[in-house]
PDB file of C-alpha atoms in Angstrom:
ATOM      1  CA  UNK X1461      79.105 -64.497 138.119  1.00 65.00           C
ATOM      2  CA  UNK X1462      76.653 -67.216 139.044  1.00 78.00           C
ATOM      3  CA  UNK X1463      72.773 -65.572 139.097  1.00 88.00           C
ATOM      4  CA  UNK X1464      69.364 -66.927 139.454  1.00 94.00           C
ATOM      5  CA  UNK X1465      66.095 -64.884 139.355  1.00 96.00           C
ATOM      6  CA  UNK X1466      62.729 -65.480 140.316  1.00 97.00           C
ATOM      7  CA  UNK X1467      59.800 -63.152 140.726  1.00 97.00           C
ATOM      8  CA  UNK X1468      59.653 -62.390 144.471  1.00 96.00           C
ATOM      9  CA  UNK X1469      55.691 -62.832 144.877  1.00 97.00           C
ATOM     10  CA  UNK X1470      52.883 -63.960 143.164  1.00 98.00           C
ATOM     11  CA  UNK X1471      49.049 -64.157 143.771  1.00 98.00           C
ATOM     12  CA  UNK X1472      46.596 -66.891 141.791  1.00 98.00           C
ATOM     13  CA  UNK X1473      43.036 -67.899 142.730  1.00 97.00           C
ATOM     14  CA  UNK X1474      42.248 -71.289 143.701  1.00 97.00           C
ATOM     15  CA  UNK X1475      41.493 -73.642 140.681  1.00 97.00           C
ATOM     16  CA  UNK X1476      43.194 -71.920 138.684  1.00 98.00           C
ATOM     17  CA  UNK X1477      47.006 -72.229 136.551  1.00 98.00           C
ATOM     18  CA  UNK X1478      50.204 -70.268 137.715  1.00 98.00           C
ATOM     19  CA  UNK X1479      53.299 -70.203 135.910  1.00 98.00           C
ATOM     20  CA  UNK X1480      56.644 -69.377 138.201  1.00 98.00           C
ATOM     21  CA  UNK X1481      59.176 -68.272 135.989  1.00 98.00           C
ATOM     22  CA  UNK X1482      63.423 -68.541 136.440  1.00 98.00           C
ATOM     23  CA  UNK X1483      65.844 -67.616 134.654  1.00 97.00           C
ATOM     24  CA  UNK X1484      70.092 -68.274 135.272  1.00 95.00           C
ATOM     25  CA  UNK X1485      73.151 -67.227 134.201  1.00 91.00           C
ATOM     26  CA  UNK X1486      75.829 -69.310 135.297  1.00 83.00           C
ATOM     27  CA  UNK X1487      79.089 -70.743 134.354  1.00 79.00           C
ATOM     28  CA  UNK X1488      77.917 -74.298 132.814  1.00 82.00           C
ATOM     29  CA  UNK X1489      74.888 -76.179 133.179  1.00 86.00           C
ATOM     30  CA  UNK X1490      74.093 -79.442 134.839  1.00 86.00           C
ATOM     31  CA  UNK X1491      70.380 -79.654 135.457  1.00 92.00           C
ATOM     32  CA  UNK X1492      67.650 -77.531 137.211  1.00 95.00           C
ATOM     33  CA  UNK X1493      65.548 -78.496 140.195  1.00 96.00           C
ATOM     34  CA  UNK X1494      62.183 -76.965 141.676  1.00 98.00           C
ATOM     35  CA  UNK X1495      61.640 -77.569 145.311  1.00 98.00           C
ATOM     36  CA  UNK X1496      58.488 -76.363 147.460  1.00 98.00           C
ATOM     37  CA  UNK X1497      58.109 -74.557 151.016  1.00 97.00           C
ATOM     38  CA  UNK X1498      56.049 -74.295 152.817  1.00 96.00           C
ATOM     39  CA  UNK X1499      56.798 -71.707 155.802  1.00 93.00           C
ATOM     40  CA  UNK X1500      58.946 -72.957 158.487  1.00 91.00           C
ATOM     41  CA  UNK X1501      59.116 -76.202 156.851  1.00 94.00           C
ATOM     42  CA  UNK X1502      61.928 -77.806 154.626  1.00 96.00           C
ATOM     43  CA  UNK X1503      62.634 -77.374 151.151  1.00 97.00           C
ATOM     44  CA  UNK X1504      60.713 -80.355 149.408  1.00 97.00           C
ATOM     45  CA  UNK X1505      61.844 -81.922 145.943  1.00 96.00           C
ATOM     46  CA  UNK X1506      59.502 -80.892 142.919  1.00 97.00           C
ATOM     47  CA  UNK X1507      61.234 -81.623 139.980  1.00 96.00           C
ATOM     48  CA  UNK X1508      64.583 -82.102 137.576  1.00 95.00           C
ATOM     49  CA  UNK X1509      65.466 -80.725 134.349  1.00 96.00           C
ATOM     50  CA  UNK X1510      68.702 -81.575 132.242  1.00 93.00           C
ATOM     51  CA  UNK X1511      67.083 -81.658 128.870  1.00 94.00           C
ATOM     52  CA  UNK X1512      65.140 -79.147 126.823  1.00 96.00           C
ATOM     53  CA  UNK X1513      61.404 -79.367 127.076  1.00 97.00           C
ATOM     54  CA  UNK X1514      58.868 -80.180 129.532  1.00 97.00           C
ATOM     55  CA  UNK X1515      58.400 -82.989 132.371  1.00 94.00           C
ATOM     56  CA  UNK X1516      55.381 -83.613 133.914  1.00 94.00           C
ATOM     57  CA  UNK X1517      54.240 -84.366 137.478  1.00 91.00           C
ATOM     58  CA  UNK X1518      50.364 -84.875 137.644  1.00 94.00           C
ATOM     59  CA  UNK X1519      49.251 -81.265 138.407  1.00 96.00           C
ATOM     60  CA  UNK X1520      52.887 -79.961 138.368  1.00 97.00           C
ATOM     61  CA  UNK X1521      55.143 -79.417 135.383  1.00 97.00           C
ATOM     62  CA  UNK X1522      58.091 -78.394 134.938  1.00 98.00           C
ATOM     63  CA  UNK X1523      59.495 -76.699 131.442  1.00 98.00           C
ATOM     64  CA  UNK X1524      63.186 -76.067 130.351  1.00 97.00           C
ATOM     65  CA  UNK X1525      64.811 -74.362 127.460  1.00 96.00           C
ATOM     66  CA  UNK X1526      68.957 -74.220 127.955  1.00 94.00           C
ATOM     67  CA  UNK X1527      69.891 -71.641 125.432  1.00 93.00           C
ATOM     68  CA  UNK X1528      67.696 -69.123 127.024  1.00 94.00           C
ATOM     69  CA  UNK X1529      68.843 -70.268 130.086  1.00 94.00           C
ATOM     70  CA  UNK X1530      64.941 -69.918 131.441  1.00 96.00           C
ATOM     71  CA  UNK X1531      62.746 -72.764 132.815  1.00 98.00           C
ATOM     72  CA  UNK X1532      59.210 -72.542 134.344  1.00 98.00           C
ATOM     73  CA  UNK X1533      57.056 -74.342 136.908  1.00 98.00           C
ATOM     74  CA  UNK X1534      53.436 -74.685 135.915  1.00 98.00           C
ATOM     75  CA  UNK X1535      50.916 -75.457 138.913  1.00 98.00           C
ATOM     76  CA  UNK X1536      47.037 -76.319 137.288  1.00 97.00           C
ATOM     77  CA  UNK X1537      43.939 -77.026 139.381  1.00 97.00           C
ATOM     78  CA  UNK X1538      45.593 -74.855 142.156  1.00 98.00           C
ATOM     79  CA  UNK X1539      44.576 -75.479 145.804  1.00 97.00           C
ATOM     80  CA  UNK X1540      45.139 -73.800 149.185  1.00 97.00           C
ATOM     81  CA  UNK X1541      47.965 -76.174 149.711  1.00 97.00           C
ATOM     82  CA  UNK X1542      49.586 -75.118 147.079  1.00 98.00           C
ATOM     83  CA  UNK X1543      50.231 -71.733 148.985  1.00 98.00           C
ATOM     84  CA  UNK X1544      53.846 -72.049 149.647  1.00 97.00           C
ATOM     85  CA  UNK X1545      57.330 -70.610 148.298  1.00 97.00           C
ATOM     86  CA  UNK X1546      58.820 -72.275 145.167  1.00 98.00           C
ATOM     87  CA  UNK X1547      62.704 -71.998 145.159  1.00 97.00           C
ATOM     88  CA  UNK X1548      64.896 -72.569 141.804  1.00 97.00           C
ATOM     89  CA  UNK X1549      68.565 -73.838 141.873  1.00 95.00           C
ATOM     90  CA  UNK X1550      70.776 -74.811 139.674  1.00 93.00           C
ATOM     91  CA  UNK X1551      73.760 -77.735 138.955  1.00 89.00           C
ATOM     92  CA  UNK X1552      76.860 -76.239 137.612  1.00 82.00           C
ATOM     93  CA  UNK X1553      79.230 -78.682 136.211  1.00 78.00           C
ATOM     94  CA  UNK X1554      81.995 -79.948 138.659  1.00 70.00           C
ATOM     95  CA  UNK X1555      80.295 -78.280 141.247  1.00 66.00           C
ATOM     96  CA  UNK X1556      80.569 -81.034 144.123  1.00 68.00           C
ATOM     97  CA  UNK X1557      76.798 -81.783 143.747  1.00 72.00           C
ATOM     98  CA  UNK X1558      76.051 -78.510 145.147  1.00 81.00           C
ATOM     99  CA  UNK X1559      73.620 -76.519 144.278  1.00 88.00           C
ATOM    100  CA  UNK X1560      72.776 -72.703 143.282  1.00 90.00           C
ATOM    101  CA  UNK X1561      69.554 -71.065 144.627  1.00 93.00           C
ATOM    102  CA  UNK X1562      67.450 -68.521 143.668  1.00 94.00           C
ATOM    103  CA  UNK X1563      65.709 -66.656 146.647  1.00 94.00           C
ATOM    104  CA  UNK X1564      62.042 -68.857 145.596  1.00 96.00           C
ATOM    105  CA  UNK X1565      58.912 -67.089 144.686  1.00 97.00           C
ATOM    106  CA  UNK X1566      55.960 -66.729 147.675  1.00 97.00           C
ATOM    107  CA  UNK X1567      52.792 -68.063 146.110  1.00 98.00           C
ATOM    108  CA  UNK X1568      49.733 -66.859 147.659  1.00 98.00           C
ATOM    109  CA  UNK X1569      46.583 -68.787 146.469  1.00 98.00           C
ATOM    110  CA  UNK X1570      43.067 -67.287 147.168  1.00 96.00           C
ATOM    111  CA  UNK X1571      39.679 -68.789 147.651  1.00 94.00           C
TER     112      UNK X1571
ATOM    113  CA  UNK R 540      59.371 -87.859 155.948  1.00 85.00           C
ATOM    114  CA  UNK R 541      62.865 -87.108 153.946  1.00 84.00           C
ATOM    115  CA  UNK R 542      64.684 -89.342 156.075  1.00 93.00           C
ATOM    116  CA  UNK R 543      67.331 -86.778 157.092  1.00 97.00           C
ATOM    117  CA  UNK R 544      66.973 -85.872 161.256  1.00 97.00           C
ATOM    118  CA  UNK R 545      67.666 -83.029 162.715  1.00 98.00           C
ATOM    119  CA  UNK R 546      68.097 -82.343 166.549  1.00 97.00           C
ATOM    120  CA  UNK R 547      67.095 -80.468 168.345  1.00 97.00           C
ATOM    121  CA  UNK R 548      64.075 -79.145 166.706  1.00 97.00           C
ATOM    122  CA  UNK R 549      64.175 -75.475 168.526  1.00 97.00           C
ATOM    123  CA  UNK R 550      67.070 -73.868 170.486  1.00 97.00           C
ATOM    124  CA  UNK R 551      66.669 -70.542 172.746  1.00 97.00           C
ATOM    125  CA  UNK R 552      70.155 -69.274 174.194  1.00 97.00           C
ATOM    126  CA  UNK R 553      71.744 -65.985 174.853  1.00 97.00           C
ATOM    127  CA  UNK R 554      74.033 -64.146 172.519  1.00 97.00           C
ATOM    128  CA  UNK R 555      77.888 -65.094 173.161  1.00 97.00           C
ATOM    129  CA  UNK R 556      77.122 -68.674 173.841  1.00 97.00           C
ATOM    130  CA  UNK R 557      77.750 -71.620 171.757  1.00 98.00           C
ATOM    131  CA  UNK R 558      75.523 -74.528 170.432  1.00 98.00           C
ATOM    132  CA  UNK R 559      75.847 -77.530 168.885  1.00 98.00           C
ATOM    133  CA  UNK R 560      73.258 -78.386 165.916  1.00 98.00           C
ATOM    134  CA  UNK R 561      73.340 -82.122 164.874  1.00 98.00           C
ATOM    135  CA  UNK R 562      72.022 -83.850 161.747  1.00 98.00           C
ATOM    136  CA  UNK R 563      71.330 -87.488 160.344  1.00 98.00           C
ATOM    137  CA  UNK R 564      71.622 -87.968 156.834  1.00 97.00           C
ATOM    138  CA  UNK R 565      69.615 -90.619 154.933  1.00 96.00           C
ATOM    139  CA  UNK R 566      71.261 -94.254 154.861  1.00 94.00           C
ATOM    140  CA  UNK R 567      73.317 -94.222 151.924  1.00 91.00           C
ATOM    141  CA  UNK R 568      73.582 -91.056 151.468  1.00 94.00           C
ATOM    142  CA  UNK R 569      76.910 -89.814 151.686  1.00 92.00           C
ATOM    143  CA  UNK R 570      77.014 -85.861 151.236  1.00 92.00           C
ATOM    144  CA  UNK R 571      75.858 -83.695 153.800  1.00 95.00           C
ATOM    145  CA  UNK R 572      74.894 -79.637 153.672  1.00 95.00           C
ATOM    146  CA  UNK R 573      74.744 -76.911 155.709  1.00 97.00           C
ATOM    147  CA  UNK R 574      71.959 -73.991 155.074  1.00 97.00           C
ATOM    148  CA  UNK R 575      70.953 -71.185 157.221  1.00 96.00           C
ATOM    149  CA  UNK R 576      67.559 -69.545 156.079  1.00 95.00           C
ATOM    150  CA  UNK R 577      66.796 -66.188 157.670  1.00 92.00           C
ATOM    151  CA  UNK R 578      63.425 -65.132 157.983  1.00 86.00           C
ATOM    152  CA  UNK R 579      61.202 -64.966 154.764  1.00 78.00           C
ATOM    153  CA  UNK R 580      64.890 -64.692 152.887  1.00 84.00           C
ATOM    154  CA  UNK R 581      66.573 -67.720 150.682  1.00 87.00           C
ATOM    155  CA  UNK R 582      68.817 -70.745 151.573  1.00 93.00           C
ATOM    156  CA  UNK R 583      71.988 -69.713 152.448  1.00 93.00           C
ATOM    157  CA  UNK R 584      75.185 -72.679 151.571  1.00 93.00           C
ATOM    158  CA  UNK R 585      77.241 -72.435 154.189  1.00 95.00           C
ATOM    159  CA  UNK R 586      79.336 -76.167 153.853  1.00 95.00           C
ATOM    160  CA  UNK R 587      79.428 -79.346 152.723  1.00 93.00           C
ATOM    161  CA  UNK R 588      80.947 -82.716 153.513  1.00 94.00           C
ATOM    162  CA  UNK R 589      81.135 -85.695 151.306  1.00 91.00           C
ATOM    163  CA  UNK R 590      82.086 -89.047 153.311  1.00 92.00           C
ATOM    164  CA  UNK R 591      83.790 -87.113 156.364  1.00 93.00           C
ATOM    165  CA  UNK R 592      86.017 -84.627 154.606  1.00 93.00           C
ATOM    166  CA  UNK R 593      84.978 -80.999 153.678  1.00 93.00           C
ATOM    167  CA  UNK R 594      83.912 -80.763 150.085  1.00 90.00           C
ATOM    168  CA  UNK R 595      83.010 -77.077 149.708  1.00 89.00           C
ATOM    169  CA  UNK R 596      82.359 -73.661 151.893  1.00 91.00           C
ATOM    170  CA  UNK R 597      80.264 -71.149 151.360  1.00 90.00           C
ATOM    171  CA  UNK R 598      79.227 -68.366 153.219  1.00 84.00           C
ATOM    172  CA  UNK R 599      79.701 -69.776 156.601  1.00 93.00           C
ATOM    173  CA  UNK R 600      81.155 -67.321 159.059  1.00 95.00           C
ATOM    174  CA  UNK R 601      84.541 -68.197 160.823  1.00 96.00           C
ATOM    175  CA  UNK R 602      82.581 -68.426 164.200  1.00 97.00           C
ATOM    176  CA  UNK R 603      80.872 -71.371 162.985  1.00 97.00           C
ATOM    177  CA  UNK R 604      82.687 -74.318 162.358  1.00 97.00           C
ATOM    178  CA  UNK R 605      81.258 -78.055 161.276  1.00 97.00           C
ATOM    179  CA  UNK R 606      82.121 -81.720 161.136  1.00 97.00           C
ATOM    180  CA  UNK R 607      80.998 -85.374 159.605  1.00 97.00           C
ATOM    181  CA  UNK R 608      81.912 -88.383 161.720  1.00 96.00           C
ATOM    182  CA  UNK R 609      82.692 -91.598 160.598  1.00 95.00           C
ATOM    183  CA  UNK R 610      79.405 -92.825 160.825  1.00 95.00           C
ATOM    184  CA  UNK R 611      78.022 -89.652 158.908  1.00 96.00           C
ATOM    185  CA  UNK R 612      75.864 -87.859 160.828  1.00 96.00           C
ATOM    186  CA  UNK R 613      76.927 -84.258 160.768  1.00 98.00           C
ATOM    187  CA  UNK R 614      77.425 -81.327 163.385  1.00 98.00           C
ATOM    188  CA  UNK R 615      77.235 -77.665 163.081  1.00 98.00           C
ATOM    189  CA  UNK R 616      78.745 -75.821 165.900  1.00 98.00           C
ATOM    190  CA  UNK R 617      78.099 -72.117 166.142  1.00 98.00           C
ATOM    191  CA  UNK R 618      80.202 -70.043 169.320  1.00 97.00           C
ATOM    192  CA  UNK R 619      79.727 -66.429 170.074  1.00 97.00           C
ATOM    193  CA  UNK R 620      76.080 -66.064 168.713  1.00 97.00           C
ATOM    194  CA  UNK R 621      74.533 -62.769 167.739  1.00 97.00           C
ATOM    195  CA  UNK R 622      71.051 -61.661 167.450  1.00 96.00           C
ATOM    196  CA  UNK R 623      71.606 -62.306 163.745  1.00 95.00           C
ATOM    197  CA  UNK R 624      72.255 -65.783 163.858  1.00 96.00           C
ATOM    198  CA  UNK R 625      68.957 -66.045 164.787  1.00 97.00           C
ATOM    199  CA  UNK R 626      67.374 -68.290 161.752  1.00 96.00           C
ATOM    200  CA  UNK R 627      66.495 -71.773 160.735  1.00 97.00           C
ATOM    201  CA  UNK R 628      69.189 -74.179 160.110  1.00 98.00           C
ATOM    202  CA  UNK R 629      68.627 -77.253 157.657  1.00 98.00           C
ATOM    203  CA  UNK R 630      70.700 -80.139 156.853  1.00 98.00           C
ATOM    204  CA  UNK R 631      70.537 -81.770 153.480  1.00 97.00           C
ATOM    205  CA  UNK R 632      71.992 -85.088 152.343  1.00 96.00           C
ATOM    206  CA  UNK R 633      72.161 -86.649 149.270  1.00 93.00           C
ATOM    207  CA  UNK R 634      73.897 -89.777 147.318  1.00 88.00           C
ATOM    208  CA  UNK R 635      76.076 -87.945 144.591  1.00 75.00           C
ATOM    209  CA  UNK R 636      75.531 -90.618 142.297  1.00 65.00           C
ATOM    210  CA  UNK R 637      74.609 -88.314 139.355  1.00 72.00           C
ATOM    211  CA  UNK R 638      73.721 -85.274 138.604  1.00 75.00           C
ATOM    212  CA  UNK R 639      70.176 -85.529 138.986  1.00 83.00           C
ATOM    213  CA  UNK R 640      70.001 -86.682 141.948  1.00 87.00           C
ATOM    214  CA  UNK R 641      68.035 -83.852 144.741  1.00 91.00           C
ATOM    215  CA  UNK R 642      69.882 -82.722 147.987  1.00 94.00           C
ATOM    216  CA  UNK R 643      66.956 -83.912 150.368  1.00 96.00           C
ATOM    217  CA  UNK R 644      65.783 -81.967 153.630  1.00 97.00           C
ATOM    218  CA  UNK R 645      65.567 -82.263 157.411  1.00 98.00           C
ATOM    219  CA  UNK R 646      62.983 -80.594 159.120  1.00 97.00           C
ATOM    220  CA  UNK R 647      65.321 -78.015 160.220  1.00 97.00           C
ATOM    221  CA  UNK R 648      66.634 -76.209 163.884  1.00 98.00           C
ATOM    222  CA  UNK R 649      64.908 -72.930 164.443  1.00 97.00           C
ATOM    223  CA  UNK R 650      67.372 -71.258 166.637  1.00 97.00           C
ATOM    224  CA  UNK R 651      66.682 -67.974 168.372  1.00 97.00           C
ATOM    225  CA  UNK R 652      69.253 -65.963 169.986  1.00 97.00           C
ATOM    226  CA  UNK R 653      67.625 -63.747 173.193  1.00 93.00           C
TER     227      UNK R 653
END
Protein backbone atom coordinates (compact mmCIF):
# COMPACT_ATOMS: atom_id res chain seq x y z
CA UNK A 1 0.00 0.00 0.00
CA UNK A 2 0.83 3.64 -0.55
CA UNK A 3 1.37 5.49 3.20
CA UNK A 4 2.53 8.80 4.34
CA UNK A 5 2.89 9.92 8.01
CA UNK A 6 3.23 13.05 9.66
CA UNK A 7 2.94 14.01 13.28
CA UNK A 8 -0.62 15.36 13.67
CA UNK A 9 0.34 18.57 15.86
CA UNK A 10 3.09 20.41 16.95
CA UNK A 11 3.75 23.49 19.23
CA UNK A 12 7.18 25.84 18.89
CA UNK A 13 7.74 29.33 20.34
CA UNK A 14 8.27 32.19 18.20
CA UNK A 15 11.99 32.67 17.13
CA UNK A 16 12.68 29.63 17.50
CA UNK A 17 13.55 26.17 14.97
CA UNK A 18 10.90 23.35 14.30
CA UNK A 19 11.57 20.33 12.49
CA UNK A 20 8.25 18.54 10.79
CA UNK A 21 9.10 15.16 10.16
CA UNK A 22 7.53 12.53 7.18
CA UNK A 23 8.09 9.51 6.46
CA UNK A 24 6.50 7.16 3.17
CA UNK A 25 6.19 3.95 2.07
CA UNK A 26 5.13 3.71 -1.33
CA UNK A 27 5.50 1.79 -4.45
CA UNK A 28 8.43 3.89 -6.27
CA UNK A 29 9.65 7.22 -5.77
CA UNK A 30 9.52 10.33 -7.87
CA UNK A 31 10.14 13.34 -5.68
CA UNK A 32 8.66 14.86 -2.44
CA UNK A 33 6.95 18.21 -2.04
CA UNK A 34 6.11 20.39 1.18
CA UNK A 35 3.23 22.73 0.79
CA UNK A 36 1.84 25.24 3.58
CA UNK A 37 -1.84 26.09 4.92
CA UNK A 38 -2.92 28.20 6.31
CA UNK A 39 -6.69 27.57 7.56
CA UNK A 40 -9.30 27.95 5.02
CA UNK A 41 -6.78 28.90 2.57
CA UNK A 42 -5.08 26.81 -0.29
CA UNK A 43 -2.34 24.53 -0.15
CA UNK A 44 0.81 26.75 -1.04
CA UNK A 45 4.10 25.27 -2.70
CA UNK A 46 7.14 25.00 -0.17
CA UNK A 47 9.49 22.88 -1.62
CA UNK A 48 10.81 19.71 -3.96
CA UNK A 49 12.95 16.89 -3.24
CA UNK A 50 14.16 14.14 -5.81
CA UNK A 51 17.68 13.83 -4.57
CA UNK A 52 19.22 12.89 -1.25
CA UNK A 53 20.18 15.76 0.98
CA UNK A 54 19.02 19.09 1.81
CA UNK A 55 17.59 22.23 -0.24
CA UNK A 56 17.32 25.39 1.11
CA UNK A 57 14.74 28.20 1.00
CA UNK A 58 15.91 31.29 3.11
CA UNK A 59 14.32 30.41 6.51
CA UNK A 60 12.84 27.12 5.16
CA UNK A 61 14.64 23.90 4.34
CA UNK A 62 13.82 21.06 3.25
CA UNK A 63 15.94 17.57 3.90
CA UNK A 64 15.60 14.14 2.08
CA UNK A 65 17.11 10.76 2.55
CA UNK A 66 15.40 7.99 -0.06
CA UNK A 67 16.49 4.78 1.49
CA UNK A 68 14.86 5.64 4.70
CA UNK A 69 12.18 6.83 2.86
CA UNK A 70 12.01 9.99 5.54
CA UNK A 71 12.41 13.72 4.69
CA UNK A 72 12.01 16.77 7.02
CA UNK A 73 10.98 20.42 6.85
CA UNK A 74 13.06 22.72 9.00
CA UNK A 75 11.39 26.26 9.81
CA UNK A 76 14.29 28.74 11.78
CA UNK A 77 13.58 32.24 13.08
CA UNK A 78 9.87 31.12 13.45
CA UNK A 79 7.14 33.80 13.36
CA UNK A 80 3.38 33.99 14.01
CA UNK A 81 2.88 33.55 10.34
CA UNK A 82 4.39 30.65 10.30
CA UNK A 83 1.34 29.17 12.31
CA UNK A 84 -0.21 27.10 9.68
CA UNK A 85 -0.53 23.25 8.63
CA UNK A 86 2.39 21.72 6.64
CA UNK A 87 1.15 18.83 4.35
CA UNK A 88 3.69 16.11 2.76
CA UNK A 89 2.97 14.26 -0.58
CA UNK A 90 4.61 12.26 -2.58
CA UNK A 91 5.37 11.45 -6.67
CA UNK A 92 5.13 7.85 -7.43
CA UNK A 93 6.52 6.90 -10.71
CA UNK A 94 3.95 6.75 -13.65
CA UNK A 95 1.57 8.18 -11.48
CA UNK A 96 -0.13 10.79 -13.97
CA UNK A 97 1.58 13.69 -12.08
CA UNK A 98 -0.57 13.03 -9.22
CA UNK A 99 0.25 13.25 -6.07
CA UNK A 100 0.08 11.29 -2.55
CA UNK A 101 -0.73 13.26 0.67
CA UNK A 102 -0.12 12.90 4.04
CA UNK A 103 -2.90 14.43 6.35
CA UNK A 104 -0.12 17.76 7.13
CA UNK A 105 1.01 18.58 10.56
CA UNK A 106 -0.90 21.79 12.51
CA UNK A 107 1.89 24.06 13.66
CA UNK A 108 1.00 26.23 16.43
CA UNK A 109 3.66 28.99 17.09
CA UNK A 110 3.56 30.94 20.45
CA UNK A 111 4.65 34.38 21.46
CA UNK B 1 -2.06 34.76 -6.38
CA UNK B 2 -1.57 30.99 -7.91
CA UNK B 3 -3.24 31.89 -10.95
CA UNK B 4 -5.81 29.07 -10.79
CA UNK B 5 -9.73 30.68 -10.19
CA UNK B 6 -12.21 29.27 -8.59
CA UNK B 7 -15.99 30.29 -8.64
CA UNK B 8 -17.93 30.76 -6.70
CA UNK B 9 -16.03 31.43 -3.62
CA UNK B 10 -18.94 30.14 -1.04
CA UNK B 11 -22.09 28.09 -1.84
CA UNK B 12 -25.13 27.54 0.77
CA UNK B 13 -27.88 25.03 -0.62
CA UNK B 14 -30.07 22.39 0.80
CA UNK B 15 -29.29 18.72 0.90
CA UNK B 16 -30.68 16.81 -2.36
CA UNK B 17 -29.84 19.64 -4.64
CA UNK B 18 -27.16 19.89 -7.12
CA UNK B 19 -24.32 22.48 -7.79
CA UNK B 20 -22.01 23.22 -10.16
CA UNK B 21 -18.31 24.19 -8.92
CA UNK B 22 -16.12 25.73 -11.73
CA UNK B 23 -12.35 26.22 -11.95
CA UNK B 24 -9.65 28.10 -14.16
CA UNK B 25 -6.44 26.59 -14.44
CA UNK B 26 -3.25 28.62 -15.01
CA UNK B 27 -2.43 29.44 -18.83
CA UNK B 28 -0.43 26.67 -19.91
CA UNK B 29 -1.18 24.53 -17.64
CA UNK B 30 -2.79 21.59 -18.86
CA UNK B 31 -3.77 19.13 -15.89
CA UNK B 32 -6.46 19.89 -13.70
CA UNK B 33 -7.44 18.27 -9.98
CA UNK B 34 -10.15 17.78 -7.97
CA UNK B 35 -9.75 17.84 -3.90
CA UNK B 36 -12.33 17.95 -1.29
CA UNK B 37 -10.87 18.93 2.24
CA UNK B 38 -13.21 18.32 5.16
CA UNK B 39 -12.85 20.25 8.11
CA UNK B 40 -9.38 20.28 9.92
CA UNK B 41 -8.89 16.70 7.89
CA UNK B 42 -6.39 16.21 4.68
CA UNK B 43 -6.81 16.70 0.86
CA UNK B 44 -8.89 14.28 -0.47
CA UNK B 45 -8.04 13.28 -4.72
CA UNK B 46 -11.06 12.87 -6.06
CA UNK B 47 -10.11 13.31 -10.23
CA UNK B 48 -8.04 14.50 -12.61
CA UNK B 49 -8.04 15.64 -16.22
CA UNK B 50 -5.11 16.17 -18.43
CA UNK B 51 -6.04 18.25 -21.75
CA UNK B 52 -9.92 17.34 -21.61
CA UNK B 53 -9.87 13.62 -21.02
CA UNK B 54 -9.97 11.93 -17.53
CA UNK B 55 -6.53 10.95 -16.38
CA UNK B 56 -7.19 9.38 -12.97
CA UNK B 57 -10.11 8.92 -10.12
CA UNK B 58 -9.88 8.77 -6.82
CA UNK B 59 -12.18 8.79 -4.18
CA UNK B 60 -14.85 10.74 -5.82
CA UNK B 61 -18.31 9.46 -5.08
CA UNK B 62 -20.59 8.34 -8.07
CA UNK B 63 -22.94 11.36 -7.23
CA UNK B 64 -20.35 13.65 -8.27
CA UNK B 65 -19.32 13.72 -11.64
CA UNK B 66 -16.65 16.31 -13.47
CA UNK B 67 -15.53 17.67 -16.80
CA UNK B 68 -12.58 19.79 -18.74
CA UNK B 69 -13.71 21.76 -21.77
CA UNK B 70 -11.84 22.48 -24.64
CA UNK B 71 -10.65 25.58 -23.46
CA UNK B 72 -9.62 23.94 -20.01
CA UNK B 73 -11.30 25.33 -17.40
CA UNK B 74 -12.79 22.56 -15.35
CA UNK B 75 -16.28 21.76 -13.65
CA UNK B 76 -17.20 19.73 -10.72
CA UNK B 77 -20.79 18.90 -10.51
CA UNK B 78 -22.09 17.42 -7.29
CA UNK B 79 -26.25 16.21 -7.32
CA UNK B 80 -28.02 14.88 -4.33
CA UNK B 81 -25.85 16.64 -1.59
CA UNK B 82 -25.65 15.47 1.99
CA UNK B 83 -24.74 17.18 5.10
CA UNK B 84 -21.38 15.50 4.54
CA UNK B 85 -20.48 17.01 1.47
CA UNK B 86 -20.24 19.89 3.33
CA UNK B 87 -16.30 20.89 2.87
CA UNK B 88 -13.94 22.98 0.87
CA UNK B 89 -13.36 22.14 -2.65
CA UNK B 90 -9.96 23.14 -4.43
CA UNK B 91 -8.87 22.92 -7.90
CA UNK B 92 -5.25 22.43 -8.77
CA UNK B 93 -3.53 22.73 -12.15
CA UNK B 94 -0.31 22.11 -13.21
CA UNK B 95 1.99 21.75 -16.55
CA UNK B 96 3.14 17.98 -16.36
CA UNK B 97 6.27 18.82 -17.86
CA UNK B 98 8.38 16.88 -15.29
CA UNK B 99 8.27 15.49 -12.35
CA UNK B 100 9.07 18.30 -10.28
CA UNK B 101 6.87 20.38 -11.27
CA UNK B 102 3.99 21.45 -8.07
CA UNK B 103 0.17 20.97 -8.65
CA UNK B 104 -0.68 24.75 -7.85
CA UNK B 105 -3.91 25.95 -5.87
CA UNK B 106 -7.12 27.96 -6.24
CA UNK B 107 -8.45 29.61 -3.44
CA UNK B 108 -11.00 27.03 -3.07
CA UNK B 109 -15.28 26.74 -2.83
CA UNK B 110 -16.38 26.40 0.73
CA UNK B 111 -19.64 24.71 0.25
CA UNK B 112 -22.11 24.16 3.05
CA UNK B 113 -25.00 21.96 2.80
CA UNK B 114 -28.13 23.31 5.29
Amino acid sequence: GQNIDQPTEMTATEGAIVQINCTYQTSGFNGLFWYQQHAGEAPTFLSYNVLDGLEEKGRFSSFLSRSKGYSYLLLKELQMKDSASYLCAVRPPDSNYQLIWGAGTKLIIKP
Amino acid sequence: DSGVTQTPKHLITATGQRVTLRCSPRSGDLSVYWYQQSLDQGLQFLIQYYNGEERAKGNILERFSAQQFPDLHSELNLSSLELGDSALYFCASSVDAGPGQPQHFGDGTRLSIL
